[in-house]
Short mmCIF file of C-alpha atoms in Angstrom, two decimals:
data_model
loop_
_atom_site.label_atom_id
_atom_site.label_comp_id
_atom_site.label_asym_id
_atom_site.label_seq_id
_atom_site.Cartn_x
_atom_site.Cartn_y
_atom_site.Cartn_z
CA UNK A 18 -40.75 55.88 -4.23
CA UNK A 19 -39.86 52.59 -5.78
CA UNK A 20 -41.47 49.32 -4.90
CA UNK A 21 -39.55 46.22 -4.03
CA UNK A 22 -40.09 43.32 -6.41
CA UNK A 23 -42.71 40.88 -5.15
CA UNK A 24 -41.27 37.53 -4.03
CA UNK A 25 -42.47 34.50 -5.90
CA UNK A 26 -44.89 32.48 -3.81
CA UNK A 27 -43.61 28.98 -3.13
CA UNK A 28 -40.43 29.72 -5.15
CA UNK A 29 -37.84 26.77 -4.74
CA UNK A 30 -34.06 27.30 -4.92
CA UNK A 31 -33.31 28.14 -8.51
CA UNK A 32 -30.31 25.69 -8.62
CA UNK A 33 -32.74 22.83 -7.91
CA UNK A 34 -35.71 24.00 -9.94
CA UNK A 35 -35.57 22.87 -13.61
CA UNK A 36 -36.67 24.99 -16.58
CA UNK A 37 -40.30 24.03 -17.30
CA UNK A 38 -39.45 23.60 -21.02
CA UNK A 39 -35.93 22.32 -21.43
CA UNK A 40 -35.44 20.82 -17.94
CA UNK A 41 -32.00 22.26 -17.37
CA UNK A 42 -31.01 22.80 -13.75
CA UNK A 43 -28.72 25.42 -12.23
CA UNK A 44 -29.84 28.09 -14.60
CA UNK A 45 -31.53 31.50 -13.77
CA UNK A 46 -35.18 31.25 -14.24
CA UNK A 47 -37.64 33.95 -15.51
CA UNK A 48 -41.38 34.20 -15.32
CA UNK A 49 -43.19 33.84 -18.65
CA UNK A 50 -46.82 34.80 -18.72
CA UNK A 51 -48.55 32.26 -20.89
CA UNK A 52 -51.13 34.87 -21.65
CA UNK A 53 -49.06 38.05 -22.28
CA UNK A 54 -49.78 40.90 -19.91
CA UNK A 55 -50.16 43.28 -22.85
CA UNK A 56 -53.10 41.09 -24.02
CA UNK A 57 -55.13 41.06 -20.75
CA UNK A 58 -57.23 44.05 -21.59
CA UNK A 59 -58.09 42.96 -25.13
CA UNK A 60 -61.78 41.91 -25.58
CA UNK A 61 -60.98 38.64 -27.25
CA UNK A 62 -58.61 37.65 -24.43
CA UNK A 63 -61.13 38.50 -21.81
CA UNK A 64 -63.74 36.30 -23.58
CA UNK A 65 -61.37 33.48 -23.79
CA UNK A 66 -59.79 33.59 -20.25
CA UNK A 67 -60.97 34.69 -16.77
CA UNK A 68 -58.92 37.25 -14.89
CA UNK A 69 -57.66 34.55 -12.52
CA UNK A 70 -56.30 32.49 -15.53
CA UNK A 71 -54.54 35.49 -17.03
CA UNK A 72 -52.63 36.35 -13.83
CA UNK A 73 -51.75 32.84 -12.68
CA UNK A 74 -50.87 31.25 -15.92
CA UNK A 75 -47.07 31.48 -15.56
CA UNK A 76 -44.13 29.19 -16.46
CA UNK A 77 -40.72 29.35 -14.73
CA UNK A 78 -38.30 28.99 -17.72
CA UNK A 79 -34.64 29.73 -18.35
CA UNK A 80 -33.74 32.89 -20.24
CA UNK A 81 -32.80 31.18 -23.55
CA UNK A 82 -36.08 29.44 -23.74
CA UNK A 83 -37.81 32.65 -22.81
CA UNK A 84 -35.94 34.55 -25.55
CA UNK A 85 -36.76 31.79 -28.08
CA UNK A 86 -40.47 31.92 -27.40
CA UNK A 87 -40.68 35.66 -27.96
CA UNK A 88 -38.49 35.33 -31.08
CA UNK A 89 -40.81 32.77 -32.58
CA UNK A 90 -44.32 34.06 -31.63
CA UNK A 91 -46.24 37.33 -31.48
CA UNK A 92 -47.97 38.24 -28.32
CA UNK A 93 -51.24 37.76 -30.22
CA UNK A 94 -50.24 34.11 -31.14
CA UNK A 95 -49.19 33.47 -27.64
CA UNK A 96 -52.63 34.64 -26.26
CA UNK A 97 -54.68 32.97 -28.96
CA UNK A 98 -52.98 29.57 -29.26
CA UNK A 99 -49.66 29.08 -27.48
CA UNK A 100 -51.04 29.61 -23.98
CA UNK A 101 -50.01 26.29 -22.46
CA UNK A 102 -46.76 24.51 -21.93
CA UNK A 103 -47.78 21.65 -24.02
CA UNK A 104 -48.74 23.80 -27.11
CA UNK A 105 -45.43 25.67 -26.84
CA UNK A 106 -43.42 22.39 -26.56
CA UNK A 107 -45.35 20.88 -29.52
CA UNK A 108 -44.31 23.56 -31.97
CA UNK A 109 -41.67 22.14 -34.37
CA UNK A 110 -39.14 25.03 -33.93
CA UNK A 111 -39.50 24.94 -30.18
CA UNK A 112 -39.00 21.19 -30.06
CA UNK A 113 -35.78 21.56 -32.04
CA UNK A 114 -34.57 24.34 -29.72
CA UNK A 115 -35.59 22.50 -26.57
CA UNK A 116 -33.73 19.33 -27.72
CA UNK A 117 -30.66 21.41 -28.58
CA UNK A 118 -30.49 23.63 -25.51
CA UNK A 119 -31.22 20.73 -23.04
CA UNK A 120 -27.71 19.38 -23.92
CA UNK A 121 -25.90 22.66 -23.19
CA UNK A 122 -24.23 23.38 -19.89
CA UNK A 123 -25.95 25.88 -17.48
CA UNK A 124 -23.75 28.83 -18.27
CA UNK A 125 -24.36 28.59 -22.05
CA UNK A 126 -26.03 31.67 -23.60
CA UNK A 127 -27.13 31.09 -27.17
CA UNK A 128 -27.73 33.91 -29.93
CA UNK A 129 -31.37 34.18 -30.57
CA UNK A 130 -32.51 35.32 -33.90
CA UNK A 131 -36.05 36.70 -34.59
CA UNK A 132 -37.99 35.13 -37.36
CA UNK A 133 -38.13 36.84 -40.63
#
């Protein structure tokens, strides 16, 4: 028996809600767990964050921003350092990407390359 996806609590209309990183409107938004779910059970993560922080630290971001985050950072890096919107946005490569993608129309889908 398959479960229906859980509705997002307090979710506004996607067309009116901007991406939390680039600010574009009218784009499909995805949930980005600031502390990756795969890291929740690791001892270091449990020492650094409470369970409530792990499950509630979520950003609603557009797919291009989400793909760029995972192309630039490992899940370990995300859990240890890049676990806030401010820290993600402060990274030089993310700043360049955010500035670039913010000027693109809502239907634009960029190619994302993983770091070497």
